[in-house]
mmCIF file of C-alpha atoms and ligand atoms in Angstrom:
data_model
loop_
_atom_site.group_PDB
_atom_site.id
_atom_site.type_symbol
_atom_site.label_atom_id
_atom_site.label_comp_id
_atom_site.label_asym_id
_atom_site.label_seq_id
_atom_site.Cartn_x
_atom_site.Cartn_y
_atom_site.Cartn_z
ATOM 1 C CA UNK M 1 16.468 -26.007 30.348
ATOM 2 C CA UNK M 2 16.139 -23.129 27.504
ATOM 3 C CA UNK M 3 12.789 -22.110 26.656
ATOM 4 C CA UNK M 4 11.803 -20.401 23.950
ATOM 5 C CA UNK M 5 8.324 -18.984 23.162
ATOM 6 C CA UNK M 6 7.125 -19.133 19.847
ATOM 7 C CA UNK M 7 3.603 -16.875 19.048
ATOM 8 C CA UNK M 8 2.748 -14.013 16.962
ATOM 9 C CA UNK M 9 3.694 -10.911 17.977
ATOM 10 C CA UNK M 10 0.291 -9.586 18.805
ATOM 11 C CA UNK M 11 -2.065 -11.779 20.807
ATOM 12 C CA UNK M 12 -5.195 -11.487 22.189
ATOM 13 C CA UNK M 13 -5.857 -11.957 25.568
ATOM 14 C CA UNK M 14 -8.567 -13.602 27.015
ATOM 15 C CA UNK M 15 -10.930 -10.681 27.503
ATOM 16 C CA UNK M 16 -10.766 -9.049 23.948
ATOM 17 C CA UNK M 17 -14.094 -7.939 22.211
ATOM 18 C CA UNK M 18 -15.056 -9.617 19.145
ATOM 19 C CA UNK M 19 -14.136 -7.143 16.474
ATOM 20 C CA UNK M 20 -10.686 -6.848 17.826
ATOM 21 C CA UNK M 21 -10.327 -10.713 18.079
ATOM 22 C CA UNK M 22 -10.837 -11.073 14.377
ATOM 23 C CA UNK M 23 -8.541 -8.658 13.362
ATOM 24 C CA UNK M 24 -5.683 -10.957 15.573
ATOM 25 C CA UNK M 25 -6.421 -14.055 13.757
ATOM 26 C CA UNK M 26 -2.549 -15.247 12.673
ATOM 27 C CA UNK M 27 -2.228 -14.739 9.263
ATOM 28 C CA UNK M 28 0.145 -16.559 6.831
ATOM 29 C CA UNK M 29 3.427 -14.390 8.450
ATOM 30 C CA UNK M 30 2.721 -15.584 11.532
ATOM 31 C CA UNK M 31 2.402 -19.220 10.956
ATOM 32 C CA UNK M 32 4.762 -19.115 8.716
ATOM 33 C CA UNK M 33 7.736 -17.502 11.187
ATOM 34 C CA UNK M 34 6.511 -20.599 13.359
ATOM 35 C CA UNK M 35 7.152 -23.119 11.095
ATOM 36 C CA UNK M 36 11.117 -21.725 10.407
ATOM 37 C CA UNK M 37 11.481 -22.178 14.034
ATOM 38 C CA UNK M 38 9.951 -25.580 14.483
ATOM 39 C CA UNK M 39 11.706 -27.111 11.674
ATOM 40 C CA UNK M 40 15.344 -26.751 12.808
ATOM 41 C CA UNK M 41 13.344 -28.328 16.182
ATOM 42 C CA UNK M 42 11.762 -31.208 14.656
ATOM 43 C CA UNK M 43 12.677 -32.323 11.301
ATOM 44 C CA UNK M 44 14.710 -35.303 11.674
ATOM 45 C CA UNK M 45 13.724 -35.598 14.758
ATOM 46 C CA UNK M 46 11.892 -39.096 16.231
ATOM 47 C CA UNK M 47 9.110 -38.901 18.637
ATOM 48 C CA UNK M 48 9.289 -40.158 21.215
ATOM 49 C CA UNK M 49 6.065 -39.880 23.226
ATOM 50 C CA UNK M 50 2.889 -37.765 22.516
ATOM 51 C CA UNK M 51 1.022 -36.464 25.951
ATOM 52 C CA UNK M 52 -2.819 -35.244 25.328
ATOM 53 C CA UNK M 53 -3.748 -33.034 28.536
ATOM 54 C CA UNK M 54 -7.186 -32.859 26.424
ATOM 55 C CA UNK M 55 -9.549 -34.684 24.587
ATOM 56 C CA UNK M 56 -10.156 -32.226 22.226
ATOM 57 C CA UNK M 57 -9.051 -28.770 20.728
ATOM 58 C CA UNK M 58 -11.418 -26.939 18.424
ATOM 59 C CA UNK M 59 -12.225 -30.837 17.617
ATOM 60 C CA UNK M 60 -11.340 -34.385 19.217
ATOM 61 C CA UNK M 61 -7.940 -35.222 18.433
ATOM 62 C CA UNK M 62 -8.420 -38.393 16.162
ATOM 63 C CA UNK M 63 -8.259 -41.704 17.365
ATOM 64 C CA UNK M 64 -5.150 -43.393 18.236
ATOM 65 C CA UNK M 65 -3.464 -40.025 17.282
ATOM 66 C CA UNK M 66 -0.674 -40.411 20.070
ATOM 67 C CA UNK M 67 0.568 -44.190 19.415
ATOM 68 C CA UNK M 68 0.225 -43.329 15.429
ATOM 69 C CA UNK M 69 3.146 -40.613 15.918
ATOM 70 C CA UNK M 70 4.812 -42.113 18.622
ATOM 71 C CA UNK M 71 7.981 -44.112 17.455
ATOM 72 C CA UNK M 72 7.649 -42.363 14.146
ATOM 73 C CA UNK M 73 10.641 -40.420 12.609
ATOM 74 C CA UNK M 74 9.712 -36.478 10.900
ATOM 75 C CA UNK M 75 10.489 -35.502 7.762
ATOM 76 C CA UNK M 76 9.512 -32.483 6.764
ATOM 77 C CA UNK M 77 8.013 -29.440 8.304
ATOM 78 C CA UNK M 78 6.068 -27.267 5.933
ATOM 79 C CA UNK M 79 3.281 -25.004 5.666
ATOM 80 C CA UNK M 80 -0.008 -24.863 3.500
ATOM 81 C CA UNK M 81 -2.045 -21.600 3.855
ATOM 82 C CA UNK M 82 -2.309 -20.865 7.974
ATOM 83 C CA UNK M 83 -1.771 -24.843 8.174
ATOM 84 C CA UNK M 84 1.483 -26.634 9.595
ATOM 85 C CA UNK M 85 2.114 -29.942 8.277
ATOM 86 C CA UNK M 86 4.654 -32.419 9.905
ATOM 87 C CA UNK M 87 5.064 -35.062 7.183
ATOM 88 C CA UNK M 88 6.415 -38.381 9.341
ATOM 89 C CA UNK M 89 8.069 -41.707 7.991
ATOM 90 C CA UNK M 90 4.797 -43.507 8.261
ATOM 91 C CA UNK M 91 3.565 -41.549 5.454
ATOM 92 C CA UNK M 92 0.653 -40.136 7.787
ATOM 93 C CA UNK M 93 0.515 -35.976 7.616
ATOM 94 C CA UNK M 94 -0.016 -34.375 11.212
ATOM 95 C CA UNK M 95 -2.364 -30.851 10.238
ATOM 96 C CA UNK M 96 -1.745 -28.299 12.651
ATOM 97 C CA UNK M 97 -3.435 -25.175 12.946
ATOM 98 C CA UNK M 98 -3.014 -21.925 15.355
ATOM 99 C CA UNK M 99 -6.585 -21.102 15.523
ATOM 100 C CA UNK M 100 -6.590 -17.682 17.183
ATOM 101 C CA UNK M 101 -4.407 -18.171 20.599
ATOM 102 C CA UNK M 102 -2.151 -21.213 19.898
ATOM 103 C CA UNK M 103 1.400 -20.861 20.563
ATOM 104 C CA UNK M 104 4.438 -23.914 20.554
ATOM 105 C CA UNK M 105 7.016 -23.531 23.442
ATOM 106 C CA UNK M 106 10.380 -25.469 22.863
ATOM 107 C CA UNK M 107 12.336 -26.343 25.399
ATOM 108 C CA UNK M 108 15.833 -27.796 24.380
ATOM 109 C CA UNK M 109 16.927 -30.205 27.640
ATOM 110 C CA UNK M 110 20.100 -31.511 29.186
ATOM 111 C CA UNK M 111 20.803 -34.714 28.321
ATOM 112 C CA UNK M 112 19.798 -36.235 31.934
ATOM 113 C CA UNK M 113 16.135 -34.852 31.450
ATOM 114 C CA UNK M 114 14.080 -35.198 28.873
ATOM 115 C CA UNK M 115 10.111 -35.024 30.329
ATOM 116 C CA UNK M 116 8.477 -31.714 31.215
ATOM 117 C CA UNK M 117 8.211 -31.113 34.639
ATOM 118 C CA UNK M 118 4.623 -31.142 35.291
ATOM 119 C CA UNK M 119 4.931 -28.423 37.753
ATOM 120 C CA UNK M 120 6.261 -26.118 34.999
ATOM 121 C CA UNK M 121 3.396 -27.224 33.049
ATOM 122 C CA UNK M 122 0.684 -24.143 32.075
ATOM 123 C CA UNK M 123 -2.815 -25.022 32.278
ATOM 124 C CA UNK M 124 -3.367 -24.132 28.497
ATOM 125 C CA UNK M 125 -0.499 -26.688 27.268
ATOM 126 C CA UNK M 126 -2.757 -29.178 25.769
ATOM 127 C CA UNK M 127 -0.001 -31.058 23.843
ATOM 128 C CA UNK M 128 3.305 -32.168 24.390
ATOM 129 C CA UNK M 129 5.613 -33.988 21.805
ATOM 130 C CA UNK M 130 8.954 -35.225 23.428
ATOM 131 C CA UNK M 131 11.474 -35.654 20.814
ATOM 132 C CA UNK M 132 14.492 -38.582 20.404
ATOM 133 C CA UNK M 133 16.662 -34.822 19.894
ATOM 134 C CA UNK M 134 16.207 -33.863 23.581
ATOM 135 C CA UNK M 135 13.349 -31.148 22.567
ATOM 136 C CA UNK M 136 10.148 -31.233 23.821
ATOM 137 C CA UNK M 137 7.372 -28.648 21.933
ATOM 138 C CA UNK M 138 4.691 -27.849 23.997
ATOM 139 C CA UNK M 139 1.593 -26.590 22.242
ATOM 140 C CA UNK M 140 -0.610 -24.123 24.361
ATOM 141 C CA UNK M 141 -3.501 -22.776 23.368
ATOM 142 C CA UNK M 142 -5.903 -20.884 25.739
ATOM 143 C CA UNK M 143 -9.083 -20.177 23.995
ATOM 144 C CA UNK M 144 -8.678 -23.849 22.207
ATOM 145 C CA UNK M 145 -10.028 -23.021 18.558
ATOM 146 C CA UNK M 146 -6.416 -24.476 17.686
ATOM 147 C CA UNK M 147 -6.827 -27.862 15.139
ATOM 148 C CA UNK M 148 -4.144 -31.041 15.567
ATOM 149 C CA UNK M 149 -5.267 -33.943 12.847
ATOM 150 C CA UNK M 150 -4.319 -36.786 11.372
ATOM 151 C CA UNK M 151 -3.873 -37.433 7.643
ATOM 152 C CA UNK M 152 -3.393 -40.658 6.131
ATOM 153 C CA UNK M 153 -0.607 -41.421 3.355
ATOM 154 C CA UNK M 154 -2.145 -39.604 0.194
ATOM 155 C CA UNK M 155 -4.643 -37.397 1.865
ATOM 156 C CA UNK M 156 -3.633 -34.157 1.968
ATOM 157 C CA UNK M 157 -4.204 -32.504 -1.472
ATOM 158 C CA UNK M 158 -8.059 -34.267 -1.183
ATOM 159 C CA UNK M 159 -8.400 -32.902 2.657
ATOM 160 C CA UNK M 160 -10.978 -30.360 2.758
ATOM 161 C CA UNK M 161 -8.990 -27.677 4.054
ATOM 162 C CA UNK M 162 -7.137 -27.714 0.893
ATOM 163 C CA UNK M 163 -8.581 -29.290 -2.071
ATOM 164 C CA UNK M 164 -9.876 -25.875 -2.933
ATOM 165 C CA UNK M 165 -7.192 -23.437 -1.957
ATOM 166 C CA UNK M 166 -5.425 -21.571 -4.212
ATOM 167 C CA UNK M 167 -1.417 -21.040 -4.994
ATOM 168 C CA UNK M 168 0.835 -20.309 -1.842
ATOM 169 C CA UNK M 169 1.577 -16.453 -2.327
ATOM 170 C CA UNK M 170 5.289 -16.574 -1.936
ATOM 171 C CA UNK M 171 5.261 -19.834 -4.400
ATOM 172 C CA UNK M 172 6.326 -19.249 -8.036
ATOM 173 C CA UNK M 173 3.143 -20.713 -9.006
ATOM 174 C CA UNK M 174 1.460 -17.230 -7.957
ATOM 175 C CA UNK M 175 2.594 -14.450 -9.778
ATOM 176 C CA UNK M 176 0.561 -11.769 -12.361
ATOM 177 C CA UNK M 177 -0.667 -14.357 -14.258
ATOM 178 C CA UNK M 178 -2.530 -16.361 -11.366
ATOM 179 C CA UNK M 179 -3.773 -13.475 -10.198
ATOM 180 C CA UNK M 180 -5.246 -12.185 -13.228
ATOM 181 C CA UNK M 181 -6.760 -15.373 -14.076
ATOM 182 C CA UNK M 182 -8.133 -15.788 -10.834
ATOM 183 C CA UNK M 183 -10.064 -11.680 -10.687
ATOM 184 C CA UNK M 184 -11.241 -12.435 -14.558
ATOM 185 C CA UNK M 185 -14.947 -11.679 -14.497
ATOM 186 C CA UNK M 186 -15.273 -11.209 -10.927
ATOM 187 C CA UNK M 187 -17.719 -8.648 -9.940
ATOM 188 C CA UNK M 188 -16.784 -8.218 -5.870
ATOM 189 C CA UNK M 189 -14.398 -5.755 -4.995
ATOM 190 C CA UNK M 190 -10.967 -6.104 -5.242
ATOM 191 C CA UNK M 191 -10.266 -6.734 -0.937
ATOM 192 C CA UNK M 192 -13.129 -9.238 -0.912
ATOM 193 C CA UNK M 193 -11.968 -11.315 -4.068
ATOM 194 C CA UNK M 194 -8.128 -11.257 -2.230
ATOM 195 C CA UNK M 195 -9.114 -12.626 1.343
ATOM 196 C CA UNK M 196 -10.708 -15.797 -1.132
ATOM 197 C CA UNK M 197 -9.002 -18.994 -0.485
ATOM 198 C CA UNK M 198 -9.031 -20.130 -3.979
ATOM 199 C CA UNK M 199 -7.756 -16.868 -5.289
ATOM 200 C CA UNK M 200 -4.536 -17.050 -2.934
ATOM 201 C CA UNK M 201 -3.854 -19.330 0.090
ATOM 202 C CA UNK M 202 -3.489 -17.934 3.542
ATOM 203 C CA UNK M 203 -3.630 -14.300 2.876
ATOM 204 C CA UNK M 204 -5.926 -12.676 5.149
ATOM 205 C CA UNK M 205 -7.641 -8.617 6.593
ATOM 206 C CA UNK M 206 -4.592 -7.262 7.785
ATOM 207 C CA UNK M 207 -1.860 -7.976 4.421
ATOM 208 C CA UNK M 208 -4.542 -7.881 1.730
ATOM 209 C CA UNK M 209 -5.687 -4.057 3.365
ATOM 210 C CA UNK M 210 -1.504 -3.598 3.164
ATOM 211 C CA UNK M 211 -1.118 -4.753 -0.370
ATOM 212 C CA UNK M 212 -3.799 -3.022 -2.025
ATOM 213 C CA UNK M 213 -2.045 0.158 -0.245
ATOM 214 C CA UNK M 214 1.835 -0.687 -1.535
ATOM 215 C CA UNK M 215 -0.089 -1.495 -4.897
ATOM 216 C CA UNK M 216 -1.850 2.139 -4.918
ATOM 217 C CA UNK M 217 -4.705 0.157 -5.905
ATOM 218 C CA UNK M 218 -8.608 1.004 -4.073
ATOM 219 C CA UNK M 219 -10.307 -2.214 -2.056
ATOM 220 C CA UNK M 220 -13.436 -0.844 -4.031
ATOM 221 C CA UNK M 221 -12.451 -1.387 -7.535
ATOM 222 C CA UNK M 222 -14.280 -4.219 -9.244
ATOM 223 C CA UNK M 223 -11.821 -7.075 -9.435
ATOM 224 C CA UNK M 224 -12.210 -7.886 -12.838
ATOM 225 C CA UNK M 225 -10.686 -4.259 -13.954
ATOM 226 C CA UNK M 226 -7.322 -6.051 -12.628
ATOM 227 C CA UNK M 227 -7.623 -8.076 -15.980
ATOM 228 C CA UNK M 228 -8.154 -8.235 -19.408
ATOM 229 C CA UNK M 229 -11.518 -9.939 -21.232
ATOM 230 C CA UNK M 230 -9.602 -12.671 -21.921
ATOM 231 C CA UNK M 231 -7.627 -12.983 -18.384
ATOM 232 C CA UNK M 232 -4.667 -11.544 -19.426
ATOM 233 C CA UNK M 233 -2.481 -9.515 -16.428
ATOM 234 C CA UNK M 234 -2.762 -5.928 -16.605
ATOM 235 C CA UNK M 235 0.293 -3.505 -15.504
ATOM 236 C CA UNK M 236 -2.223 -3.277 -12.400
ATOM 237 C CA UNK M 237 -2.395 -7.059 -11.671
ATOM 238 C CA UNK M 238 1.629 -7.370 -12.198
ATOM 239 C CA UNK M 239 1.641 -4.440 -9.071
ATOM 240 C CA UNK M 240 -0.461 -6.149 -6.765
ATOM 241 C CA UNK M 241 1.029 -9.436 -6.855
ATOM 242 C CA UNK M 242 4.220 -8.117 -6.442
ATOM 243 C CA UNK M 243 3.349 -6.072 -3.625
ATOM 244 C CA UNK M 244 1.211 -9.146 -1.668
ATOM 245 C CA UNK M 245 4.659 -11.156 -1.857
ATOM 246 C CA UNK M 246 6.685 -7.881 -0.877
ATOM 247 C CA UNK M 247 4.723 -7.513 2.122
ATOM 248 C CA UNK M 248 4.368 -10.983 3.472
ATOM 249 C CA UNK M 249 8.119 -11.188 3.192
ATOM 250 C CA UNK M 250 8.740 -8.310 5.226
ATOM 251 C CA UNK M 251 6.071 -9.324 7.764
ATOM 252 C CA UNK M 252 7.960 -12.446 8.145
ATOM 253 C CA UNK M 253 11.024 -11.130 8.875
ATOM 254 C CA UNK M 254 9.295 -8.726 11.280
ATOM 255 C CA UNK M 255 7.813 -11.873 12.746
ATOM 256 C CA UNK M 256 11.181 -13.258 12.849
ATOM 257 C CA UNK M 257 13.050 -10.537 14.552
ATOM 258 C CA UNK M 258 10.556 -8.902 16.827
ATOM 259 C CA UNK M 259 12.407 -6.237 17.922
ATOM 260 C CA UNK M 260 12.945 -4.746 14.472
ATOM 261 C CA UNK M 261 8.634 -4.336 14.822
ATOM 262 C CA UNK M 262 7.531 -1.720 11.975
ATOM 263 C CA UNK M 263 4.306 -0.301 12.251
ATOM 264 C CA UNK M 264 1.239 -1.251 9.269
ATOM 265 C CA UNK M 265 0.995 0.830 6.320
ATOM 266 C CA UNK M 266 -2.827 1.634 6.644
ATOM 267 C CA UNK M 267 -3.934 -1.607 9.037
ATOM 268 C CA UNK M 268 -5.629 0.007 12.136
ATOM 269 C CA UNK M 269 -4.348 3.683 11.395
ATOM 270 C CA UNK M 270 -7.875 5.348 10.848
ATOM 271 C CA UNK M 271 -7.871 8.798 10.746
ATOM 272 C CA UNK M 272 -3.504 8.825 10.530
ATOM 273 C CA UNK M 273 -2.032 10.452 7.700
ATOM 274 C CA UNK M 274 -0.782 8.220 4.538
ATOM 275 C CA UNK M 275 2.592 7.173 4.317
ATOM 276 C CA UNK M 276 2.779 7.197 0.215
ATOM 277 C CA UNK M 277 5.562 9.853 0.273
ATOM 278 C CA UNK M 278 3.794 12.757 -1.388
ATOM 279 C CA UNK M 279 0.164 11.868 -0.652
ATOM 280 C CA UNK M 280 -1.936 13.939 1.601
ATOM 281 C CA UNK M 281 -4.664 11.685 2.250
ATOM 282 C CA UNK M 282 -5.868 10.184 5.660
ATOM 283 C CA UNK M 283 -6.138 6.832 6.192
ATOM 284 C CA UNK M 284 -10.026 5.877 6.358
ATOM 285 C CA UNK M 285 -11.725 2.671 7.579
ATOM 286 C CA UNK M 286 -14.756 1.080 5.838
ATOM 287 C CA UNK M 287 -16.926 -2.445 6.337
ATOM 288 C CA UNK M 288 -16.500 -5.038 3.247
ATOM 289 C CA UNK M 289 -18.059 -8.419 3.908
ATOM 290 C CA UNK M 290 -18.121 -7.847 7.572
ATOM 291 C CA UNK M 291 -14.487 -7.230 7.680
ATOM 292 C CA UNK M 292 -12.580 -3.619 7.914
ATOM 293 C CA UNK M 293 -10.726 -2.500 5.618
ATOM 294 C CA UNK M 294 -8.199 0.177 6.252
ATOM 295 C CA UNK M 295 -7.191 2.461 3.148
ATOM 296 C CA UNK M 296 -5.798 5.517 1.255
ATOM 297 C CA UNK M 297 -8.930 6.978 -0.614
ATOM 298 C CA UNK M 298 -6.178 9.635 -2.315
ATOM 299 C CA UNK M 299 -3.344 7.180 -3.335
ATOM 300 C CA UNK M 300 -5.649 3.839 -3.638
ATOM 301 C CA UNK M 301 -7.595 4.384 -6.784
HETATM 302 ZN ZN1 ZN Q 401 -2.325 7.969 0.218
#
C-alpha cells in the first residue's frame, strides 16, 4: 500500500492559541493544491462504498449521504472558493470543505486489497470513500470544523455558500475590470474590502496582506481610490489584480512542491526588513476588522 498525505503545508496542532489558529485557516492555495491531487484520484472513478466513523463534522452529514454516493460514478473534481466539489453521475454535488485541520490521505492498493485496515485507521479519519480504481481517500480531520454535504442536481449556484461569492481569482472572469467595479464607492480600506467574498472568492489574511505588498499598494487606502467615479480600472486596480493572481499561483506551486517552500513577502515578518529591492522600510503589523495585517508602510502607499 502507498500512502500519500495530502494537507497544507502549515497546520495547526491541537494546542494552538486562537490568534495563531486563524491565521492557519487554508486559504484558496491550499485547497486548491488538494483538489489537483484528488482529481487524478477520483475523477472517473466509481464508488464503491462510503464508511462514516461519525455522525457529524462541523454539521451532521445529510441523510442517506453514504447510499446516495455509493454505486455512483465521479465526474468532475473542481473547486469553488475554499470549497471542493465532486460532481457524480447522479447529478447530486458532494461540498467539501477543509475547515481548519482537515486533510485527505490516499492510499493506492494492490489489487487483492481494497478496504482499509482498521488497525491502520487514525482516530481523526472520519470518512472513508473506497473507489472501483483501487484508491481509497481517507478524510481526517482532528478538530472537526471540516463540512461534507450533499447537493441536489441544480443546487449549487443557489447554495448559500455561493450564491453570493464573487469571481474565482485565477478565472478570466476576474481581472482589472471586476475588481474595479467591485471597490467603486467603497469606503473600507483596501485589505478589508479584498478578504470580501463577493469582491473575490476564496482569497483570504495571509495572500490579500501579500498582494497589496507585490502591488506596492497600502491596506489603509480607501478602496474606492482603486477606481474611477464611474468604476472604471485605474493603473492601480490593473496592479493589484495582477499581483492577487501572481501570488496565488506561486503559492500553489509552493503548495505543490513543498520542498521548494519560499518564505511570505510581509505575512508574519513584523519588525523584518522589506523585501521591495530598494526599500528600507520594516515590515509592521496592524489590526483591521479583527484580523492582522502585515505591511510595508514605505513601499505600500
Ligand atoms: Zn517596502
Amino acid at each position: 500500500m502507498v500512502a500519500e498525505v495530502y494537507q497544507p503545508a502549515v497546520r495547526p496542532t491541537q494546542k494552538a492559541p486562537p490568534r495563531g489558529m486563524m491565521a492557519l485557516m487554508p486559504e484558496l492555495p491550499e485547497v486548491e493544491a488538494v483538489r489537483r491531487r484528488l482529481e487524478p484520484a477520483m475523477r472517473g472513478a466509481r464508488i464503491e462504498h462510503v464508511l462514516l466513523r461519525r455522525k457529524d463534522l462541523r454539521r451532521p452529514f445529510p441523510r442517506a449521504f453514504a447510499s446516495r454516493l455509493e454505486g455512483r460514478r465521479i465526474r468532475s473534481v473542481d473547486r469553488r472558493g475554499k470549497y471542493l466539489l465532486l460532481t457524480l453521475d447522479s447529478g447530486d454535488t458532494v461540498l467539501m470543505h477543509l475547515g481548519m485541520t482537515g486533510s485527505f490521505r490516499i492510499d493506492r492498493h494492490s489489487k487483492r486489497r481494497r478496504s482499509t485496515p482498521e488497525a491502520t485507521a487514525d482516530r481523526h479519519d472520519h470518512v472513508v470513500f473506497t473507489l472501483s480504481n483501487g484508491v481509497t481517500v481517507t478524510f481526517n480531520d482532528p478538530r472537526r470544523f471540516g463540512v461534507m454535504d450533499l447537493l441536489g442536481d441544480g443546487l449549487v449556484a443557489s447554495h448559500q455558500a455561493f450564491a453570493a461569492m464573487g469571481p474565482e481569482p485565477l478565472g478570466t472572469s476576474f481581472g482589472a475590470a471586476a475588481l474595479a467595479q467591485a471597490l467603486t464607492g467603497r469606503r473600507t480600506s483596501l485589505k478589508v474590502a479584498l478578504l470580501d467574498q463577493r469582491a473575490v472568492a476564496g482569497l483570504g489574511n495571509i495572500y490579500a496582506s501579500e498582494a497589496l505588498h507585490r502591488a506596492g499598494l497600502s491596506p489603509l487606502r480607501r478602496s474606492s481610490t482603486l477606481a474611477t467615479a464611474t468604476g472604471r480600472p485605474t493603473p492601480r486596480v490593473v496592479r493589484l489584480a495582477a499581483a492577487v493572481k501572481s501570488v496565488l499561483r506561486e503559492a500553489i506551486a509552493r503548495k505543490e512542491n513543498p520542498y521548494r517552500a519560499g518564505r511570505f513577502r510581509v505575512y508574519e515578518r513584523e519588525g523584518e526588513p522589506c523585501r521591495t529591492s530598494g526599500c528600507r522600510g520594516t515590515i509592521r503589523r496592524i489590526t483591521q476588522a479583527g484580523r492582522s495585517t502585515f505591511y510595508c508602510p514605505v513601499c505600500q502607499r
